[in-house]
C-alpha positions as a printed Julia matrix, in Angstrom:
626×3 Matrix{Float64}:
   0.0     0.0    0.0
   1.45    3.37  -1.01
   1.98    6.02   2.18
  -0.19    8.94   2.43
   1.67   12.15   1.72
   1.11   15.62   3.25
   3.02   17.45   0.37
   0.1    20.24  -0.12
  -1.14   21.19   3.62
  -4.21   22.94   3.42
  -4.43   26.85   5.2
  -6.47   27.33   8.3
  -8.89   29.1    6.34
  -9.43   26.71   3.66
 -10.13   24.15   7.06
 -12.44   26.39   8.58
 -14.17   26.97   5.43
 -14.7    23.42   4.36
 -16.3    22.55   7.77
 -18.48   25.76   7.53
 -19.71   23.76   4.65
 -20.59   20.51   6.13
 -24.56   20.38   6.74
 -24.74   19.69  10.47
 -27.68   21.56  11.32
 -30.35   18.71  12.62
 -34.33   18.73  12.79
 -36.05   20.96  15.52
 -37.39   19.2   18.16
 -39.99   19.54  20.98
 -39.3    19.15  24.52
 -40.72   19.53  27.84
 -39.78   23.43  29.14
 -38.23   21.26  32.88
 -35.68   20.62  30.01
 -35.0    23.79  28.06
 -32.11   25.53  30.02
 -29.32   25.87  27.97
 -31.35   24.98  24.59
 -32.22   27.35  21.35
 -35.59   28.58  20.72
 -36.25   27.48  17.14
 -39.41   30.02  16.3
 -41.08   32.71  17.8
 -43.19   32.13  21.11
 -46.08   35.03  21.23
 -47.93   35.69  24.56
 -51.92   34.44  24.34
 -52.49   35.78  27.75
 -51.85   39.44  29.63
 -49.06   38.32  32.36
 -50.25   39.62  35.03
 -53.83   38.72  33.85
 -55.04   41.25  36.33
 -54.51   44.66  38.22
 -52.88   43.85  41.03
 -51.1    45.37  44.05
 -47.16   45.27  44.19
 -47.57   46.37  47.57
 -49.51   45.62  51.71
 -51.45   48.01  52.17
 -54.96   49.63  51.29
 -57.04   49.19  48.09
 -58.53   53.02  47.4
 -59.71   55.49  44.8
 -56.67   57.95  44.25
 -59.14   61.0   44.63
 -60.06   60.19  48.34
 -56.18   61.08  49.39
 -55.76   64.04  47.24
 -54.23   66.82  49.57
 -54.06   64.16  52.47
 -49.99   64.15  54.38
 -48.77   63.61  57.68
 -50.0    66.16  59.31
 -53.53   66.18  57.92
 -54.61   62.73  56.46
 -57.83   61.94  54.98
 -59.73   59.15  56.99
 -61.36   56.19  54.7
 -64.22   53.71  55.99
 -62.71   49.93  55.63
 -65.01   47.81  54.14
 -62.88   44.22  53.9
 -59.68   42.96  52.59
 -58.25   41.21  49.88
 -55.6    38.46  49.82
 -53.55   36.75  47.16
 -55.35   34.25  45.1
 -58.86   34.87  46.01
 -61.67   36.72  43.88
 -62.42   39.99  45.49
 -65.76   40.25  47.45
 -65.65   43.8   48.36
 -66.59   46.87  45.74
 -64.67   50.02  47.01
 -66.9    53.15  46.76
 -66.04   56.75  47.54
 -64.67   57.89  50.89
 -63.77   53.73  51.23
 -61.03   51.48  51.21
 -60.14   47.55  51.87
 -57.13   45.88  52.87
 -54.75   43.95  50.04
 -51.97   41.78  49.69
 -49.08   41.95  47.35
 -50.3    40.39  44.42
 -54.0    40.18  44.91
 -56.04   41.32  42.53
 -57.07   44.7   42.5
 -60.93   45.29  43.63
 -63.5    47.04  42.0
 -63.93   50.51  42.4
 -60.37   50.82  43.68
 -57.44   52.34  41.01
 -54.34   53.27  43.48
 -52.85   51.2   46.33
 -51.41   53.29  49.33
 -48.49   51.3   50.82
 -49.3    49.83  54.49
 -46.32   52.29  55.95
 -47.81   55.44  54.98
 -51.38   54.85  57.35
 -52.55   54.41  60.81
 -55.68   52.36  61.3
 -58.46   52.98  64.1
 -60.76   50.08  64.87
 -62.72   50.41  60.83
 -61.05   53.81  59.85
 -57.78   54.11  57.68
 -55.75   57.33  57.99
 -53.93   57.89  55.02
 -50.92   60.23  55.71
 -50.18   61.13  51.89
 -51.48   61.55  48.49
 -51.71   59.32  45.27
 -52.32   59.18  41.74
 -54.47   56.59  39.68
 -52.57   53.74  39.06
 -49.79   54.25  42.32
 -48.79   50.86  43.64
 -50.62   48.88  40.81
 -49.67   46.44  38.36
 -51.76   46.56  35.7
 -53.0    43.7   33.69
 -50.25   43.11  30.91
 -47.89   45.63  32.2
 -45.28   42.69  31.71
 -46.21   40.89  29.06
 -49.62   41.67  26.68
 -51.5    39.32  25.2
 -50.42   39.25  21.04
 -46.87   40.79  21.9
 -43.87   38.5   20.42
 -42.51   37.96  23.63
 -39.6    35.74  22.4
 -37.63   35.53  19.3
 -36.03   32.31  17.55
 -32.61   32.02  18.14
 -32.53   32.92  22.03
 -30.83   30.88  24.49
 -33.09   29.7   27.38
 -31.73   30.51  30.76
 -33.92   30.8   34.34
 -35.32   34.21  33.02
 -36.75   32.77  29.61
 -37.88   29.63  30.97
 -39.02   31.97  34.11
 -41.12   34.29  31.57
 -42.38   30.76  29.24
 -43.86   29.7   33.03
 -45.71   32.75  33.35
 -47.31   32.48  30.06
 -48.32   28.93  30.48
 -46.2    26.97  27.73
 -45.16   23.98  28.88
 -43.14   22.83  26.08
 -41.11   24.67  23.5
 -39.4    23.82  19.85
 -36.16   24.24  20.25
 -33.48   23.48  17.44
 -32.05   20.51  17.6
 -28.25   19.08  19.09
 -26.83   17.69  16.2
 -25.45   14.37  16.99
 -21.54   13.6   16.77
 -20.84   10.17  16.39
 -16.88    9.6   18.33
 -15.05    6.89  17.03
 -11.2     6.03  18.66
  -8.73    4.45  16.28
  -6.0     1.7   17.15
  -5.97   -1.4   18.02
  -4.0    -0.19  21.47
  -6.81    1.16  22.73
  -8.69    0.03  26.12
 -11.37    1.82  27.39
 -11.26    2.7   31.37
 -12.72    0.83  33.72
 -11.38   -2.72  31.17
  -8.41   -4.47  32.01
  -5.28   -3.06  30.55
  -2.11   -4.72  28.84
   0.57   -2.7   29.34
   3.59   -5.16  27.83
   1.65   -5.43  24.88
   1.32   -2.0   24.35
  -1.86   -1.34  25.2
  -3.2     1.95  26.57
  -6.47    3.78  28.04
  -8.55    4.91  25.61
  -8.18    9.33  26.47
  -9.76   10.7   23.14
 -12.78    9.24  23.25
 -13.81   10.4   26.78
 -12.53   14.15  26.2
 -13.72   15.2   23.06
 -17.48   13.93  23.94
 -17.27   16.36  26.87
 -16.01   18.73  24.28
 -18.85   18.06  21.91
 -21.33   18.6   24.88
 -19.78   21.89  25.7
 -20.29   23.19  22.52
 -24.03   21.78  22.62
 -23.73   18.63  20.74
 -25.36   15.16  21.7
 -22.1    12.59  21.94
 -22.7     9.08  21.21
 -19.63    7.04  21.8
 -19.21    4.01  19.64
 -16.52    1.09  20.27
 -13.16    1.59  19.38
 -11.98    0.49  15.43
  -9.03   -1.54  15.19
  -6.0    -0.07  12.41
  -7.82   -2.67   9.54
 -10.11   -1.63   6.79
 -12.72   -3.31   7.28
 -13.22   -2.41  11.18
 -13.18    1.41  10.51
 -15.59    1.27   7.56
 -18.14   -1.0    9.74
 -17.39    1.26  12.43
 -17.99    4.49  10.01
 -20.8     3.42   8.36
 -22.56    2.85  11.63
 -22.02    6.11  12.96
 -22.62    7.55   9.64
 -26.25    6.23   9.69
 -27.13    7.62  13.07
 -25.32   10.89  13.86
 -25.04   13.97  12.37
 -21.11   14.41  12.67
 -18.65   11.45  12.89
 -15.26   12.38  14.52
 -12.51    9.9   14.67
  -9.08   10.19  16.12
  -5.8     8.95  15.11
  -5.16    6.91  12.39
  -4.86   10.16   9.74
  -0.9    10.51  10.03
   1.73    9.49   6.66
   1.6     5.87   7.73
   1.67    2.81   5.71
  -0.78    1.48   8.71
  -3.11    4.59   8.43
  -5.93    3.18   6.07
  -9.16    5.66   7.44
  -8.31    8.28   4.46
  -8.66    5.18   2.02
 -12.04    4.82   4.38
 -13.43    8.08   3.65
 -12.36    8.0   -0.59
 -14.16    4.87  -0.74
 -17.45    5.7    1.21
 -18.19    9.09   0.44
 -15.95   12.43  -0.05
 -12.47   13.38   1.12
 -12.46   17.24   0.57
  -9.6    17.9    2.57
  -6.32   16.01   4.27
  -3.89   17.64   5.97
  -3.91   21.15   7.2
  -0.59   23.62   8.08
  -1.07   23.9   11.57
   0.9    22.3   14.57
  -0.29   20.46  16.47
  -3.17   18.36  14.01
  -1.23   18.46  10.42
  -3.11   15.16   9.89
  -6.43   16.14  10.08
  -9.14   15.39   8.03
 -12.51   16.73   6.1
 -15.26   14.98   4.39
 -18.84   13.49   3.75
 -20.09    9.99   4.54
 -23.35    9.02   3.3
 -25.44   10.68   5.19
 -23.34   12.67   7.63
 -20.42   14.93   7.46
 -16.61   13.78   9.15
 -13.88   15.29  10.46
 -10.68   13.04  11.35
  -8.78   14.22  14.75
  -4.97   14.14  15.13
  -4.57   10.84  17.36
  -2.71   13.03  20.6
  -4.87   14.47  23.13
  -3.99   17.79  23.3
  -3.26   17.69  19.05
  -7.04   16.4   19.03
  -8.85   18.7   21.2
  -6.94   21.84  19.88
  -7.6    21.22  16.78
 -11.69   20.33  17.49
 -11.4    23.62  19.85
 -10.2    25.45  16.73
 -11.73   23.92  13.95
 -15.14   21.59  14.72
 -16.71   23.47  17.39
 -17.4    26.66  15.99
 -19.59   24.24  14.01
 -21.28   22.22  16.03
 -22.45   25.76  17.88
 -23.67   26.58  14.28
 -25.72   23.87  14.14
 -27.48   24.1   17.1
 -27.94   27.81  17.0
 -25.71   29.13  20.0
 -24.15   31.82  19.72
 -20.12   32.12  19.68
 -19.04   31.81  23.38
 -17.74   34.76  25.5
 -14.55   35.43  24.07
 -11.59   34.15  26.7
  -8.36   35.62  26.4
  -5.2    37.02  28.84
  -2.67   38.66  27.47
   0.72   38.12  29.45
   4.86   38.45  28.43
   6.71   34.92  28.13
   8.33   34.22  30.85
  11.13   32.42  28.65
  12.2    32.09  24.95
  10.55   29.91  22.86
  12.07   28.93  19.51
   9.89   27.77  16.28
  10.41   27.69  12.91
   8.38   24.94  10.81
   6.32   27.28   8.65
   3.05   26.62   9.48
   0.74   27.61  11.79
   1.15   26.7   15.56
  -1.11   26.42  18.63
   1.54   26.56  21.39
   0.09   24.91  24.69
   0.63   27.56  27.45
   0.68   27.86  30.99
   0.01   31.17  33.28
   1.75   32.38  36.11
   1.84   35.66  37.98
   5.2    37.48  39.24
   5.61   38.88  42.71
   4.0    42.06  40.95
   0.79   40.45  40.03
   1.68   40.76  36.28
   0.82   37.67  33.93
   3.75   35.88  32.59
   3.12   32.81  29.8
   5.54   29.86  29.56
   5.22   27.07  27.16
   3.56   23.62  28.27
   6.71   21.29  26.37
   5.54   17.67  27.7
   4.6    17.15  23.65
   1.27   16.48  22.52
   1.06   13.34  23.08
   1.43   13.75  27.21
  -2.05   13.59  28.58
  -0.94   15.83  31.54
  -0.64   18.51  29.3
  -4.36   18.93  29.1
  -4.66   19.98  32.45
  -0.97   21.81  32.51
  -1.58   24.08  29.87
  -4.15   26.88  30.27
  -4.61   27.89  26.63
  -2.92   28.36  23.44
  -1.02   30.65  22.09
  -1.29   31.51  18.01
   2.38   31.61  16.38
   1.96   32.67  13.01
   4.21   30.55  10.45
   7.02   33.44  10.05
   7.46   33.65  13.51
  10.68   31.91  14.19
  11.05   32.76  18.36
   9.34   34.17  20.99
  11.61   36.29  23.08
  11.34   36.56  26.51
   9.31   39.33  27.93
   7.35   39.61  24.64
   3.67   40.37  24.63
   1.59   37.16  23.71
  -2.09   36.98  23.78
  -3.6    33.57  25.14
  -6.61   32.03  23.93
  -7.8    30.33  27.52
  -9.49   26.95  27.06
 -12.63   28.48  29.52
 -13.69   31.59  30.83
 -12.89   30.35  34.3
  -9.04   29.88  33.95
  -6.87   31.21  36.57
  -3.16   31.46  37.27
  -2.51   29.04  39.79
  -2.1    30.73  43.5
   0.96   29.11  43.36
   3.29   27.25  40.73
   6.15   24.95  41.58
   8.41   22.51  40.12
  10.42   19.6   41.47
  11.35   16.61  43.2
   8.47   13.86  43.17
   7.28   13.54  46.71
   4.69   11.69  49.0
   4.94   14.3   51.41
   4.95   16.69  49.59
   1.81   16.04  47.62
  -0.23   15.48  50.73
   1.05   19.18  51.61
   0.16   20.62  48.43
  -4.03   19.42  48.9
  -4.24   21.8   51.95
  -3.2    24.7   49.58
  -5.88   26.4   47.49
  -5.24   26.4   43.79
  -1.33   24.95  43.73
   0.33   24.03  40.12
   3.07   21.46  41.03
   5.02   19.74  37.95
   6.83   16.86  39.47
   9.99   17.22  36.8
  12.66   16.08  39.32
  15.07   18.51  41.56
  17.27   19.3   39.12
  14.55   20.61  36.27
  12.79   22.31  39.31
  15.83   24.53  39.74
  16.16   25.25  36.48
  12.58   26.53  35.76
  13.09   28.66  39.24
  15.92   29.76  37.76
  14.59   30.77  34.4
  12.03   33.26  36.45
   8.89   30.31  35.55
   7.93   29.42  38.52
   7.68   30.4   42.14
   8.82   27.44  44.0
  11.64   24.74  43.5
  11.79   21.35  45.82
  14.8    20.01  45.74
  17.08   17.64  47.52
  20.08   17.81  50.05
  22.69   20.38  49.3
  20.96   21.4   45.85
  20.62   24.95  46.58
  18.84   27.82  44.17
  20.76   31.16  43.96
  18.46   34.54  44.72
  16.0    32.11  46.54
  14.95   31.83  50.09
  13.89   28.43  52.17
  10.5    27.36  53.06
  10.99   24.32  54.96
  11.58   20.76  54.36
  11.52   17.71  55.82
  14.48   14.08  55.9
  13.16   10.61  53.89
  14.54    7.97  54.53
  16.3     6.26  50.93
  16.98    2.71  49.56
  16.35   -0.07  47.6
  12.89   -1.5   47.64
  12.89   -4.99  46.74
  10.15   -7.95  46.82
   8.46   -8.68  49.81
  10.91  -11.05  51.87
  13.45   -9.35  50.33
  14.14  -13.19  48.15
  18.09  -12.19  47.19
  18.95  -11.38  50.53
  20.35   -7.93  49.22
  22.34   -6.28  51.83
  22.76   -2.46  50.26
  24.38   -0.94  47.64
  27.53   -3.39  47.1
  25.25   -6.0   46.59
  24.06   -4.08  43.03
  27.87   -4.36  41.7
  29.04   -7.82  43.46
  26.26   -9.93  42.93
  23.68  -11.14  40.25
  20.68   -8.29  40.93
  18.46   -6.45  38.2
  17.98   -2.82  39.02
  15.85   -0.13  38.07
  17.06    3.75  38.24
  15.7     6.86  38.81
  15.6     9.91  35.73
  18.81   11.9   35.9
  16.89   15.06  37.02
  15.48   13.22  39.77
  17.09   14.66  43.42
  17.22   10.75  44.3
  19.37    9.77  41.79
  21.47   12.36  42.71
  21.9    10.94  45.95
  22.55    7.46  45.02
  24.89    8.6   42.59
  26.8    10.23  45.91
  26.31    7.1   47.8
  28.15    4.82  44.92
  31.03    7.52  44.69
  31.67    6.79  48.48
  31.55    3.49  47.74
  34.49    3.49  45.33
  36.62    5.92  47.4
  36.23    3.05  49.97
  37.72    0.51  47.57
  39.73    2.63  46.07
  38.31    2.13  42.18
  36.85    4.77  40.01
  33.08    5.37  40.24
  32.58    4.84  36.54
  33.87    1.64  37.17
  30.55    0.99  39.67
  28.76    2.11  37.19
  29.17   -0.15  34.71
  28.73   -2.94  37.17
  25.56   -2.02  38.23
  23.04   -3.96  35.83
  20.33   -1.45  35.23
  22.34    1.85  36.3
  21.08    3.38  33.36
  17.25    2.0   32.95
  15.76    5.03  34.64
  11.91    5.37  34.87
  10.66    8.78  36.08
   8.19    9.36  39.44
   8.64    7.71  43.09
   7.4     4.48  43.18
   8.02    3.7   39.33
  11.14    1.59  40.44
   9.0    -0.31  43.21
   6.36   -0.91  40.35
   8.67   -2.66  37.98
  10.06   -4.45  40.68
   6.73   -6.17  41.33
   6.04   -6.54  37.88
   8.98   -8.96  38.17
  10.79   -6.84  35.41
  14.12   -6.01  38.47
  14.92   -7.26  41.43
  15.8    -3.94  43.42
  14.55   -0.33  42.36
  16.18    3.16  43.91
  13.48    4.0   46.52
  11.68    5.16  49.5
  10.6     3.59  53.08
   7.4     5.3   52.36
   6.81    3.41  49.2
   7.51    0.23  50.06
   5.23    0.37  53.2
   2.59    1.37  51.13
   2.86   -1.56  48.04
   3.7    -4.35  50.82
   7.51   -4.58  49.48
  10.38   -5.64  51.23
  13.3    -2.53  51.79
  16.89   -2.1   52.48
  17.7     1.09  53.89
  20.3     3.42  52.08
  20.41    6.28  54.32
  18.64    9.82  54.79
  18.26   12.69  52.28
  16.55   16.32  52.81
  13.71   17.78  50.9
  13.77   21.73  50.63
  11.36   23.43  49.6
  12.4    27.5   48.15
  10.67   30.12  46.81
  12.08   32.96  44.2
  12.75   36.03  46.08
  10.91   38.22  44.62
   7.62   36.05  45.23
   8.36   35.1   48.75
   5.35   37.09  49.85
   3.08   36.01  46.95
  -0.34   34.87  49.28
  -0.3    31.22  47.63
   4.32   31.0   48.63
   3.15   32.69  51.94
   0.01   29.7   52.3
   2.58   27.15  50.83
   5.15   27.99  53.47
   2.48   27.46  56.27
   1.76   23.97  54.8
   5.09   22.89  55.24
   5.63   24.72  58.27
   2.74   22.54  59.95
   3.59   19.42  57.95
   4.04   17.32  60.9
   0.53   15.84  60.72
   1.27   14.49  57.3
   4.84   13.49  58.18
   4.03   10.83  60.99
   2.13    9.25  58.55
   4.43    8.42  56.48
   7.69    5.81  57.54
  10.45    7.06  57.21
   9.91   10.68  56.75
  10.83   12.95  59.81
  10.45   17.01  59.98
  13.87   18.85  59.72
């Protein structure tokens, strides 16, 4: 089979425009008004009653002809027989005649003879007589009938969104149901024969992984007022993604699929789309989602997603739903954007379009800065890293530090976090960070955290023993206690470190930015000034030195998946999995903040975590407060 080329990318534009084009748009509909919030009034609704369908009072008080109280005031008021009262929901059963009055409720409905109300606070009463201590005109204190809404006025207009006032006003005029224009239906198909859906039992040696796409871009559909209707995943054959196609084709007004549209001799869905309905478009100049693509199937339109999370939803955010909200006749949402400087450079220069994932932060001043979110697309905690995007136009080779971005936010209600760290992956430390409102912690080892303090990104670092930021001050820390964790009973009777280089033992490392592997890398340098050989030459006898897997108890994992038979690790860890552990020694966490946000509220509420961290520290073995 010949591979798919990308050699002529179509613009933005051209994208935008051929989706424009798709019919989405699906039949009205009728529903019950209980469930009309948030749905599109497809015609006009005209009032066939008078709301209020009476004059009534807005106020307590007396029911009276406006003449009676003409030159009446506090001094001199004009006395009025009472002849009965009124009350909310009852017919009246009093006429009010001249020189008379009668008692009302808000609301009730105003009696005959009667054309002002005089409010409750402006009278004295004695035994059957009313005092009224001011003067009114005809009509004071009334509501007449249709004063809100008249019977024959249009009092809603196709096209408006339903909230609690219109379905508020729809009550008062009796309607109890409403056409409303339909959610089109988007069919979501995920593509690979990887894919597991969560909550099913998961593969990992054979390469499986959780299904992500599928899961995120229905909520994405919803929020732009679509109807998602998940289908099961197709497998990378022909004949499973046209079954699976043609299915959703049938029943939904939009199919989306992801993955499976890249230059890849495996990546049949284009060949799909040619041979059951219309490709109009494959491959677009934007990064991420190059590999997207546009067409018809019988009977409903298709867009193909880039196979990465963040690729996928960027591109749907960009491209498909400004559609969808088309089709179901809401308007464009409230436009979210911040505009902030970069906190560092970021270089770029493919010549196309790009949607950089970004990240906010504030400085010590309050001021916005934006840093790039450079996990790659295909890291899933990118989606809830990054904040927005940032538009680099295709001759745009950098952008400098300190220069002026604007970021499109991926919801109105995105925030800068109170406060933003980086660092060494901790227990503790995570427990400290949930009694902190809004923290941002990126757990890219000690030696990345100081680096990103450094570069003036974030406001915290955690590092390890004597790794110390310059222009920083200390918040605190606590001691760990550090080792190999090994399988419960600890079968290879492995003694500490030596036994790594002198005997038969599989182990499992830590990343090179981690803090810990820092410290083991200490501890084996002791070792061979003790026996007088070059620490390179440890090294090398260590089987595993260099297979290094990234967060705390990743070692310990692998270890009882039977894949090592000692992993660099923690007391803590061990404990928790049920694992057998040979202590190492002891090694500080530190916590620091950048000078000049030391006195940021969410450093200042950070620093007051760890200060009263002891709680969380004697639950955890082997950690002790400093």
């Amino acid at each position: 089979m010949n591979r798919k080329q990308f050699r002529d990318l179509a613009d933005p534009e051209e994208a935008h425009a051929a989706i424009a084009d798709l019919d989405l748009r699906p039949d009205d509909e009728t529903v019950p008004l209980r469930e009309a919030r948030g749905r599109v009034l497809a015609e006009r609704v005209d009032a066939d009653l008078d709301v209020p369908g009476f004059d009534r009072a807005s106020v307590d008080g007396y029911a009276l002809r406006a003449e009676d109280t003409f030159g009446a005031d506090e001094a001199d008021p004009n006395r009025l027989e009472l002849v009965g009262e009124v009350h909310a929901g009852a017919e009246p059963d009093v006429e009010v005649g001249a020189g008379e009055c009668a008692e009302i409720s808000t609301g009730a409905v105003l009696p005959p003879g009667a054309d002002a109300v005089v409010m409750v606070e402006r009278t004295d009463r004695e035994d059957d007589t009313v005092l009224v201590r001011t003067s009114l005109a005809p009509g004071d204190r009334v509501m007449f009938a249709g004063a809100d809404v008249a019977a024959g006025e249009r009092a809603l207009g196709p096209g408006t969104v339903l909230t609690p006032r219109e379905i508020g006003l729809l009550s008062a005029l009796g309607v109890d149901q409403v056409a409303v224009r339909g959610k089109p239906t988007v069919g979501i198909i995920s593509t690979g024969d990887e894919l597991v859906r969560p909550g099913d039992s998961l593969n990992s040696d054979a390469g499986e992984i959780y299904d992500v796409n599928s899961y995120t871009t229905a909520t994405a559909v919803e929020e732009a007022g679509g109807e998602a209707k998940l289908y099961p995943h197709a497998g990378d054959d022909y004949e499973a993604m046209e079954s699976a196609l043609r299915e959703a084709a049938e029943e939904c007004d939009l199919v989306l699929s992801s993955g499976s549209t890249s230059a890849s001799a495996v990546d049949v869905i284009y060949r799909v789309v040619e041979e059951t309905g219309e490709l109009l478009l494959h491959g677009v100049a934007v990064k991420p989602g190059k590999p997207m693509l546009v067409g018809r199937l019988k009977g409903s339109a298709y867009v193909g997603l880039p196979g990465y999370p963040v690729s996928a939803l960027t591109i749907f955010r960009t491209f498909v739903a400004p559609a969808i909200r088309e089709a179901a006749g809401l308007p464009d949402p409230k436009t979210a954007t911040i505009e902030g400087a970069m906190a560092v450079r970021e270089r770029y220069s493919e010549g196309r379009l790009r949607y950089m994932p970004a990240g906010l932060v504030e400085d010590g001043e309050g001021n916005t800065l934006v840093y790039p979110v450079d996990k790659g697309s295909g890291a899933t905690t990118s989606l809830v890293e990054a904040d927005g995007v940032v538009a680099v136009p295709p001759d745009v080779e950098y952008l400098d530090e300190g220069e002026r971005v604007e970021v499109q936010l991926f919801s109105t209600e995105v925030r800068a976090p109170a406060v933003f760290g980086a660092g060494e992956d901790d227990p503790a430390l995570s427990r400290v960070l949930d009694s902190v409102d809004r923290p941002r912690y990126l757990s890219v080892g000690a030696r990345q955290g100081l680096r990103r303090l450094r570069d003036g990104v974030t406001d915290v670092a955690v590092t390890t023993d004597e790794m110390e930021p310059d222009g920083a001050v200390e918040l605190g820390g606590w001691s760990r206690e550090w080792g190999l964790v090994v399988p419960a009973g600890n079968p290879q009777d492995i003694d500490g470190l030596a036994d790594l280089v002198d005997e038969d033992v599989r182990f499992v490392n830590r990343t090179t930015d981690a803090g810990l592997r820092t410290t083991l890398g200490n501890a084996v340098a002791d070792l061979a000034d003790e026996r007088g050989v070059d620490r390179h030459d440890l090294v090398e006898a260590i089987d595993g030195f260099d297979f290094a897997v990234r967060a705390h108890e990743s070692p310990a994992r692998k270890v009882l998946a039977g894949k090592a038979d000692a992993g660099l690790g923690l007391r803590a860890t061990a404990e928790r999995l049920g694992m057998g552990f040979v202590s190492c020694g002891e090694e500080a966490v530190r916590v620091f903040a950048a000078e000049d946000r030391a006195d940021k509220p969410g450093v200042r509420s950070l620093a007051d975590a760890v200060d009263g961290a002891e709680s969380v520290l004697a639950d955890l073995p082997g950690y002790e407060a400093r």
